[in-house]
PDB file of C-alpha atoms in Angstrom:
ATOM      1  CA  MET O 176     160.814 125.872 -24.937  1.00 50.00           C
ATOM      2  CA  LYS O 177     163.020 123.407 -23.077  1.00 45.00           C
ATOM      3  CA  LYS O 178     162.066 125.081 -19.842  1.00 46.00           C
ATOM      4  CA  ASN O 179     158.345 124.636 -20.556  1.00 50.00           C
ATOM      5  CA  ARG O 180     158.895 120.979 -21.397  1.00 48.00           C
ATOM      6  CA  LEU O 181     160.792 120.447 -18.144  1.00 45.00           C
ATOM      7  CA  ILE O 182     157.980 121.985 -16.115  1.00 50.00           C
ATOM      8  CA  LEU O 183     155.399 119.845 -17.943  1.00 48.00           C
ATOM      9  CA  PHE O 184     157.481 116.697 -17.253  1.00 46.00           C
ATOM     10  CA  ILE O 185     157.818 117.438 -13.536  1.00 49.00           C
ATOM     11  CA  THR O 186     154.091 118.173 -13.265  1.00 51.00           C
ATOM     12  CA  THR O 187     153.278 114.872 -15.032  1.00 50.00           C
ATOM     13  CA  VAL O 188     155.538 112.931 -12.688  1.00 45.00           C
ATOM     14  CA  LEU O 189     153.979 114.483  -9.588  1.00 47.00           C
ATOM     15  CA  MET O 190     150.451 113.826 -10.786  1.00 52.00           C
ATOM     16  CA  SER O 191     151.373 110.219 -11.506  1.00 48.00           C
ATOM     17  CA  SER O 192     152.703 109.795  -7.967  1.00 48.00           C
ATOM     18  CA  PHE O 193     149.422 111.024  -6.515  1.00 43.00           C
ATOM     19  CA  ILE O 194     147.515 108.589  -8.694  1.00 44.00           C
ATOM     20  CA  PHE O 195     149.749 105.599  -7.784  1.00 43.00           C
ATOM     21  CA  THR O 196     149.481 106.285  -4.041  1.00 46.00           C
ATOM     22  CA  GLY O 197     145.680 106.524  -4.276  1.00 45.00           C
ATOM     23  CA  CYS O 198     145.549 109.986  -2.642  1.00 43.00           C
ATOM     24  CA  SER O 199     143.369 112.888  -3.695  1.00 45.00           C
ATOM     25  CA  LEU O 200     144.111 116.550  -3.284  1.00 40.00           C
ATOM     26  CA  GLU O 201     141.421 116.814  -0.610  1.00 45.00           C
ATOM     27  CA  GLU O 202     143.135 114.059   1.390  1.00 45.00           C
ATOM     28  CA  ILE O 203     146.459 115.872   1.087  1.00 42.00           C
ATOM     29  CA  GLU O 204     144.941 119.112   2.357  1.00 46.00           C
ATOM     30  CA  GLU O 205     143.375 117.331   5.322  1.00 46.00           C
ATOM     31  CA  TYR O 206     146.643 115.578   6.076  1.00 43.00           C
ATOM     32  CA  CYS O 207     148.632 118.794   5.945  1.00 43.00           C
ATOM     33  CA  HIS O 208     146.160 120.507   8.268  1.00 44.00           C
ATOM     34  CA  TYR O 209     146.422 117.590  10.701  1.00 45.00           C
ATOM     35  CA  ILE O 210     150.220 117.771  10.758  1.00 46.00           C
ATOM     36  CA  PHE O 211     150.735 121.503  11.043  1.00 45.00           C
ATOM     37  CA  ASN O 212     147.921 122.582  13.364  1.00 48.00           C
ATOM     38  CA  ASP O 213     149.275 125.662  15.259  1.00 52.00           C
ATOM     39  CA  GLY O 214     152.748 124.651  14.329  1.00 51.00           C
ATOM     40  CA  GLU O 215     152.565 121.375  16.305  1.00 53.00           C
ATOM     41  CA  ILE O 216     151.861 117.815  15.433  1.00 50.00           C
ATOM     42  CA  VAL O 217     148.464 117.138  16.894  1.00 52.00           C
ATOM     43  CA  ARG O 218     146.921 113.715  17.278  1.00 52.00           C
ATOM     44  CA  GLU O 219     143.209 113.967  17.831  1.00 53.00           C
ATOM     45  CA  THR O 220     140.931 111.172  18.973  1.00 51.00           C
ATOM     46  CA  GLU O 221     137.351 110.785  18.021  1.00 54.00           C
ATOM     47  CA  PRO O 222     134.911 111.505  20.894  1.00 55.00           C
ATOM     48  CA  GLU O 223     133.438 108.412  22.408  1.00 57.00           C
ATOM     49  CA  ASP O 224     129.803 107.800  21.860  1.00 58.00           C
ATOM     50  CA  ALA O 225     128.120 108.535  25.197  1.00 53.00           C
ATOM     51  CA  SER O 226     125.203 106.334  24.193  1.00 56.00           C
ATOM     52  CA  GLU O 227     127.474 103.305  24.275  1.00 57.00           C
ATOM     53  CA  GLU O 228     128.607 103.940  27.898  1.00 59.00           C
ATOM     54  CA  THR O 229     127.184 101.479  30.409  1.00 62.00           C
ATOM     55  CA  THR O 230     127.039 101.990  34.169  1.00 68.00           C
ATOM     56  CA  GLU O 231     126.769  99.021  36.479  1.00 71.00           C
ATOM     57  CA  PRO O 232     123.938  99.269  39.045  1.00 71.00           C
ATOM     58  CA  THR O 233     124.972  99.977  42.632  1.00 72.00           C
ATOM     59  CA  PRO O 234     124.530  96.769  44.631  1.00 69.00           C
ATOM     60  CA  GLU O 235     121.995  96.808  47.440  1.00 66.00           C
ATOM     61  CA  PRO O 236     123.685  97.030  50.884  1.00 64.00           C
ATOM     62  CA  THR O 237     123.472  93.848  52.907  1.00 66.00           C
ATOM     63  CA  PRO O 238     121.116  94.457  55.852  1.00 65.00           C
ATOM     64  CA  ILE O 239     122.673  94.114  59.296  1.00 74.00           C
ATOM     65  CA  VAL O 240     120.764  91.885  61.695  1.00 72.00           C
ATOM     66  CA  TYR O 241     121.278  92.865  65.329  1.00 80.00           C
ATOM     67  CA  LEU O 242     120.841  89.964  67.752  1.00 86.00           C
ATOM     68  CA  PRO O 243     121.070  90.027  71.547  1.00 87.00           C
ATOM     69  CA  GLU O 244     124.075  88.668  73.404  1.00 90.00           C
ATOM     70  CA  LYS O 245     123.839  86.539  76.535  1.00 91.00           C
ATOM     71  CA  THR O 246     125.973  89.067  78.422  1.00 92.00           C
ATOM     72  CA  ASP O 247     123.497  91.807  77.494  1.00 93.00           C
ATOM     73  CA  ILE O 248     120.571  89.756  78.822  1.00 93.00           C
ATOM     74  CA  ASP O 249     122.487  89.147  82.062  1.00 93.00           C
ATOM     75  CA  SER O 250     123.174  92.862  82.446  1.00 94.00           C
ATOM     76  CA  ILE O 251     119.496  93.666  81.933  1.00 94.00           C
ATOM     77  CA  CYS O 252     118.505  91.153  84.630  1.00 94.00           C
ATOM     78  CA  GLN O 253     120.947  92.801  87.015  1.00 93.00           C
ATOM     79  CA  LEU O 254     119.436  96.202  86.253  1.00 92.00           C
ATOM     80  CA  ALA O 255     115.929  94.840  86.794  1.00 93.00           C
ATOM     81  CA  THR O 256     116.498  94.016  90.481  1.00 94.00           C
ATOM     82  CA  LEU O 257     114.233  95.616  93.056  1.00 96.00           C
ATOM     83  CA  ASP O 258     115.717  97.187  96.180  1.00 96.00           C
ATOM     84  CA  CYS O 259     113.209  96.809  99.004  1.00 97.00           C
ATOM     85  CA  TYR O 260     113.184  98.647 102.331  1.00 97.00           C
ATOM     86  CA  TYR O 261     111.427  97.436 105.450  1.00 97.00           C
ATOM     87  CA  ASN O 262     110.682  99.084 108.786  1.00 97.00           C
ATOM     88  CA  CYS O 263     111.052  96.292 111.311  1.00 97.00           C
ATOM     89  CA  VAL O 264     110.695  95.681 115.026  1.00 96.00           C
ATOM     90  CA  ALA O 265     112.900  93.081 116.664  1.00 96.00           C
ATOM     91  CA  LYS O 266     111.291  91.518 119.723  1.00 94.00           C
ATOM     92  CA  SER O 267     113.148  89.356 122.203  1.00 93.00           C
ATOM     93  CA  VAL O 268     113.463  88.299 125.850  1.00 92.00           C
ATOM     94  CA  LYS O 269     116.518  88.535 128.063  1.00 88.00           C
ATOM     95  CA  PHE O 270     116.067  85.631 130.431  1.00 83.00           C
ATOM     96  CA  GLY O 271     117.327  85.825 133.977  1.00 70.00           C
ATOM     97  CA  GLY O 272     120.288  83.667 134.920  1.00 63.00           C
ATOM     98  CA  SER O 273     120.380  80.722 137.262  1.00 66.00           C
ATOM     99  CA  GLY O 274     122.410  80.111 140.402  1.00 60.00           C
ATOM    100  CA  LEU O 275     123.135  82.162 143.472  1.00 67.00           C
ATOM    101  CA  ALA O 276     124.793  84.947 141.499  1.00 58.00           C
ATOM    102  CA  HIS O 277     121.609  85.486 139.475  1.00 60.00           C
ATOM    103  CA  MET O 278     119.126  85.093 142.253  1.00 63.00           C
ATOM    104  CA  GLY O 279     116.338  87.573 141.861  1.00 63.00           C
ATOM    105  CA  GLU O 280     116.978  88.336 138.200  1.00 76.00           C
ATOM    106  CA  LYS O 281     113.816  88.569 136.129  1.00 80.00           C
ATOM    107  CA  ASP O 282     113.103  87.881 132.466  1.00 83.00           C
ATOM    108  CA  ARG O 283     112.958  91.147 130.550  1.00 87.00           C
ATOM    109  CA  LYS O 284     111.221  91.656 127.235  1.00 91.00           C
ATOM    110  CA  PHE O 285     112.607  94.299 124.920  1.00 94.00           C
ATOM    111  CA  TRP O 286     111.879  95.776 121.493  1.00 95.00           C
ATOM    112  CA  ILE O 287     113.971  97.717 119.005  1.00 95.00           C
ATOM    113  CA  GLU O 288     113.042  99.338 115.694  1.00 95.00           C
ATOM    114  CA  TYR O 289     115.364  99.237 112.694  1.00 97.00           C
ATOM    115  CA  THR O 290     115.383  99.478 108.910  1.00 97.00           C
ATOM    116  CA  ALA O 291     116.241  96.464 106.722  1.00 98.00           C
ATOM    117  CA  THR O 292     117.085  96.242 103.027  1.00 97.00           C
ATOM    118  CA  ALA O 293     116.712  93.356 100.589  1.00 97.00           C
ATOM    119  CA  ARG O 294     117.389  92.977  96.882  1.00 97.00           C
ATOM    120  CA  VAL O 295     115.012  90.877  94.799  1.00 97.00           C
ATOM    121  CA  GLY O 296     115.778  89.828  91.242  1.00 96.00           C
ATOM    122  CA  ILE O 297     116.865  87.140  88.790  1.00 95.00           C
ATOM    123  CA  ASP O 298     119.883  84.925  89.347  1.00 94.00           C
ATOM    124  CA  VAL O 299     121.818  85.523  86.100  1.00 93.00           C
ATOM    125  CA  ALA O 300     123.636  82.203  86.496  1.00 92.00           C
ATOM    126  CA  LYS O 301     120.304  80.487  85.784  1.00 92.00           C
ATOM    127  CA  VAL O 302     119.421  82.585  82.728  1.00 94.00           C
ATOM    128  CA  LYS O 303     119.827  80.835  79.368  1.00 93.00           C
ATOM    129  CA  MET O 304     119.393  82.084  75.800  1.00 94.00           C
ATOM    130  CA  THR O 305     119.424  80.374  72.393  1.00 94.00           C
ATOM    131  CA  ILE O 306     118.647  81.810  68.946  1.00 93.00           C
ATOM    132  CA  ASP O 307     116.834  79.892  66.194  1.00 93.00           C
ATOM    133  CA  GLU O 308     117.693  81.920  63.090  1.00 89.00           C
ATOM    134  CA  GLU O 309     115.641  79.690  60.810  1.00 90.00           C
ATOM    135  CA  LYS O 310     112.426  80.230  62.775  1.00 92.00           C
ATOM    136  CA  LYS O 311     113.384  83.770  63.789  1.00 91.00           C
ATOM    137  CA  GLU O 312     112.958  82.929  67.467  1.00 93.00           C
ATOM    138  CA  ILE O 313     114.893  83.840  70.590  1.00 94.00           C
ATOM    139  CA  HIS O 314     114.441  81.312  73.387  1.00 95.00           C
ATOM    140  CA  ILE O 315     115.058  82.716  76.859  1.00 95.00           C
ATOM    141  CA  THR O 316     114.970  80.712  80.059  1.00 94.00           C
ATOM    142  CA  LEU O 317     114.089  83.094  82.865  1.00 92.00           C
ATOM    143  CA  PRO O 318     113.864  81.575  86.364  1.00 92.00           C
ATOM    144  CA  SER O 319     111.665  82.865  89.145  1.00 92.00           C
ATOM    145  CA  ALA O 320     112.901  85.862  91.079  1.00 95.00           C
ATOM    146  CA  GLN O 321     114.591  85.389  94.422  1.00 96.00           C
ATOM    147  CA  ILE O 322     116.452  87.300  97.102  1.00 97.00           C
ATOM    148  CA  ILE O 323     119.853  88.352  95.786  1.00 95.00           C
ATOM    149  CA  GLY O 324     122.495  88.510  98.489  1.00 94.00           C
ATOM    150  CA  GLU O 325     121.702  89.067 102.139  1.00 95.00           C
ATOM    151  CA  VAL O 326     118.886  90.810 103.981  1.00 97.00           C
ATOM    152  CA  ASN O 327     120.686  93.488 105.980  1.00 97.00           C
ATOM    153  CA  ALA O 328     119.867  95.815 108.835  1.00 97.00           C
ATOM    154  CA  ASP O 329     120.970  99.408 108.508  1.00 96.00           C
ATOM    155  CA  PRO O 330     123.270  99.962 111.523  1.00 93.00           C
ATOM    156  CA  ASN O 331     122.437 103.668 111.496  1.00 94.00           C
ATOM    157  CA  SER O 332     118.730 103.024 111.839  1.00 94.00           C
ATOM    158  CA  TYR O 333     118.742 101.956 115.501  1.00 92.00           C
ATOM    159  CA  ASP O 334     120.336 102.938 118.811  1.00 90.00           C
ATOM    160  CA  ILE O 335     120.934 100.493 121.638  1.00 86.00           C
ATOM    161  CA  ASN O 336     120.182 103.268 124.094  1.00 85.00           C
ATOM    162  CA  GLN O 337     116.678 103.645 122.698  1.00 84.00           C
ATOM    163  CA  LEU O 338     115.409 100.186 123.530  1.00 87.00           C
ATOM    164  CA  ILE O 339     111.906  99.662 124.758  1.00 89.00           C
ATOM    165  CA  THR O 340     112.260  97.338 127.747  1.00 87.00           C
ATOM    166  CA  GLU O 341     110.389  96.002 130.681  1.00 86.00           C
ATOM    167  CA  PRO O 342     111.535  97.477 134.028  1.00 85.00           C
ATOM    168  CA  ASP O 343     114.432  95.735 135.719  1.00 79.00           C
ATOM    169  CA  ASN O 344     114.568  94.303 139.247  1.00 75.00           C
ATOM    170  CA  TRP O 345     116.319  96.830 141.434  1.00 73.00           C
ATOM    171  CA  LEU O 346     117.569  94.101 143.728  1.00 73.00           C
ATOM    172  CA  ASN O 347     119.477  92.144 141.106  1.00 76.00           C
ATOM    173  CA  GLU O 348     119.528  93.702 137.654  1.00 81.00           C
ATOM    174  CA  ASN O 349     119.419  91.802 134.384  1.00 81.00           C
ATOM    175  CA  PRO O 350     120.949  94.337 131.944  1.00 84.00           C
ATOM    176  CA  ILE O 351     120.411  94.150 128.145  1.00 87.00           C
ATOM    177  CA  ASP O 352     123.661  94.733 126.271  1.00 89.00           C
ATOM    178  CA  ALA O 353     124.753  95.104 122.627  1.00 91.00           C
ATOM    179  CA  SER O 354     125.134  91.359 122.053  1.00 92.00           C
ATOM    180  CA  ASP O 355     121.520  90.837 123.115  1.00 93.00           C
ATOM    181  CA  VAL O 356     120.379  93.466 120.615  1.00 93.00           C
ATOM    182  CA  THR O 357     122.491  91.990 117.807  1.00 93.00           C
ATOM    183  CA  GLU O 358     121.127  88.502 118.423  1.00 94.00           C
ATOM    184  CA  SER O 359     117.587  89.832 118.435  1.00 96.00           C
ATOM    185  CA  ILE O 360     118.043  91.698 115.136  1.00 96.00           C
ATOM    186  CA  ASN O 361     119.641  88.678 113.456  1.00 96.00           C
ATOM    187  CA  GLN O 362     116.686  86.529 114.461  1.00 96.00           C
ATOM    188  CA  SER O 363     114.337  89.177 113.120  1.00 97.00           C
ATOM    189  CA  LEU O 364     116.228  89.304 109.806  1.00 98.00           C
ATOM    190  CA  ASN O 365     115.873  85.541 109.377  1.00 97.00           C
ATOM    191  CA  GLU O 366     112.120  85.865 109.838  1.00 97.00           C
ATOM    192  CA  LEU O 367     112.025  88.752 107.367  1.00 97.00           C
ATOM    193  CA  ARG O 368     113.971  86.746 104.797  1.00 98.00           C
ATOM    194  CA  ALA O 369     111.455  83.916 104.996  1.00 97.00           C
ATOM    195  CA  GLU O 370     108.599  86.408 104.666  1.00 97.00           C
ATOM    196  CA  ILE O 371     110.120  88.023 101.540  1.00 97.00           C
ATOM    197  CA  SER O 372     110.814  84.638  99.924  1.00 96.00           C
ATOM    198  CA  ASN O 373     107.133  83.735 100.300  1.00 96.00           C
ATOM    199  CA  ASP O 374     105.929  87.046  98.867  1.00 97.00           C
ATOM    200  CA  THR O 375     104.817  85.715  95.459  1.00 95.00           C
ATOM    201  CA  ALA O 376     103.472  89.097  94.330  1.00 97.00           C
ATOM    202  CA  LEU O 377     106.842  90.749  94.937  1.00 97.00           C
ATOM    203  CA  MET O 378     108.744  87.957  93.192  1.00 96.00           C
ATOM    204  CA  GLU O 379     106.441  88.089  90.173  1.00 95.00           C
ATOM    205  CA  ARG O 380     106.813  91.862  89.980  1.00 96.00           C
ATOM    206  CA  ALA O 381     110.598  91.575  89.934  1.00 96.00           C
ATOM    207  CA  ARG O 382     110.457  88.887  87.280  1.00 95.00           C
ATOM    208  CA  ASN O 383     108.033  90.824  85.084  1.00 95.00           C
ATOM    209  CA  ARG O 384     110.284  93.850  85.367  1.00 95.00           C
ATOM    210  CA  ALA O 385     113.156  91.823  83.910  1.00 95.00           C
ATOM    211  CA  LYS O 386     110.898  90.479  81.153  1.00 94.00           C
ATOM    212  CA  ASP O 387     109.720  93.954  80.153  1.00 95.00           C
ATOM    213  CA  LEU O 388     113.268  95.315  79.952  1.00 95.00           C
ATOM    214  CA  ILE O 389     114.382  92.334  77.846  1.00 95.00           C
ATOM    215  CA  LYS O 390     111.397  92.787  75.501  1.00 94.00           C
ATOM    216  CA  ASN O 391     112.213  96.466  75.028  1.00 94.00           C
ATOM    217  CA  TYR O 392     115.869  95.689  74.374  1.00 93.00           C
ATOM    218  CA  ILE O 393     115.142  93.019  71.739  1.00 93.00           C
ATOM    219  CA  GLY O 394     112.482  95.269  70.192  1.00 91.00           C
ATOM    220  CA  GLU O 395     115.039  98.067  69.758  1.00 91.00           C
ATOM    221  CA  LEU O 396     117.429  95.644  68.031  1.00 90.00           C
ATOM    222  CA  ALA O 397     114.604  94.558  65.711  1.00 88.00           C
ATOM    223  CA  ASP O 398     113.909  98.204  64.805  1.00 88.00           C
ATOM    224  CA  LEU O 399     117.576  98.696  63.902  1.00 86.00           C
ATOM    225  CA  SER O 400     117.790  95.619  61.670  1.00 81.00           C
ATOM    226  CA  GLY O 401     114.221  95.610  60.371  1.00 82.00           C
ATOM    227  CA  GLU O 402     113.952  91.897  61.090  1.00 81.00           C
ATOM    228  CA  PRO O 403     111.897  91.124  64.194  1.00 84.00           C
ATOM    229  CA  TYR O 404     112.464  87.969  66.199  1.00 88.00           C
ATOM    230  CA  LYS O 405     109.825  86.289  68.348  1.00 92.00           C
ATOM    231  CA  ILE O 406     110.668  85.820  72.025  1.00 93.00           C
ATOM    232  CA  VAL O 407     109.864  82.374  73.405  1.00 94.00           C
ATOM    233  CA  TRP O 408     109.989  82.270  77.207  1.00 93.00           C
ATOM    234  CA  GLU O 409     111.037  78.962  78.695  1.00 88.00           C
ATOM    235  CA  ASP O 410     111.147  78.350  82.435  1.00 67.00           C
ATOM    236  CA  ALA O 411     109.889  76.120  85.232  1.00 59.00           C
ATOM    237  CA  SER O 412     106.893  78.353  85.857  1.00 55.00           C
ATOM    238  CA  GLU O 413     105.611  77.808  82.291  1.00 50.00           C
ATOM    239  CA  ILE O 414     104.759  81.450  81.752  1.00 44.00           C
ATOM    240  CA  GLU O 415     102.690  82.431  78.748  1.00 40.00           C
ATOM    241  CA  GLN O 416     104.628  82.798  75.528  1.00 42.00           C
TER     242      GLN O 416
END
């Protein structure tokens, strides 16, 4: 009897403790399962709600605008030069000397053929470039073409022994030597230089060649950046824009 009363008392006390702590049997079972899962204490976290996840939009890449450099324009003008070749004939006269030692010498005409080269293009020192980013314009000052460097005779294109000359006086000769030929060719080159400088068609062709290459270059940069710029030509010749 006492044993039954003791069991009833202990059971009453335990039930009271569950009531006072506000726990139900279901909560105790869940708690025990949480503590002794596979013999380890396991702390689980509730899965995050995927619907609440937010992804920030990827920012648009900033477009790259490719603009020409002055050094690039200068290089293009150098590439646009025209190398011209001319077949020339130098004509001159070797005059007879004066005095007793030259008595009987006669004036002798002579001719010699040779090849000359000249380079025609734009003087890069006179090329200017400014960029107006607000108006999307590239202003380029392009001077008229001119002879670049010297007009030269190819020394391998002629032979002093192949001169065409008038016959000499057998009594007192008036020989034509290398210095006479050199002087004649130099005079001929000066005349050729003046002729090339006055060749407006050739100069315009060289200038237009530079313009076309510059246009193509700036057009390729515009294709890369997707932002075309207008070319405004500015020079003394007032070419069409």
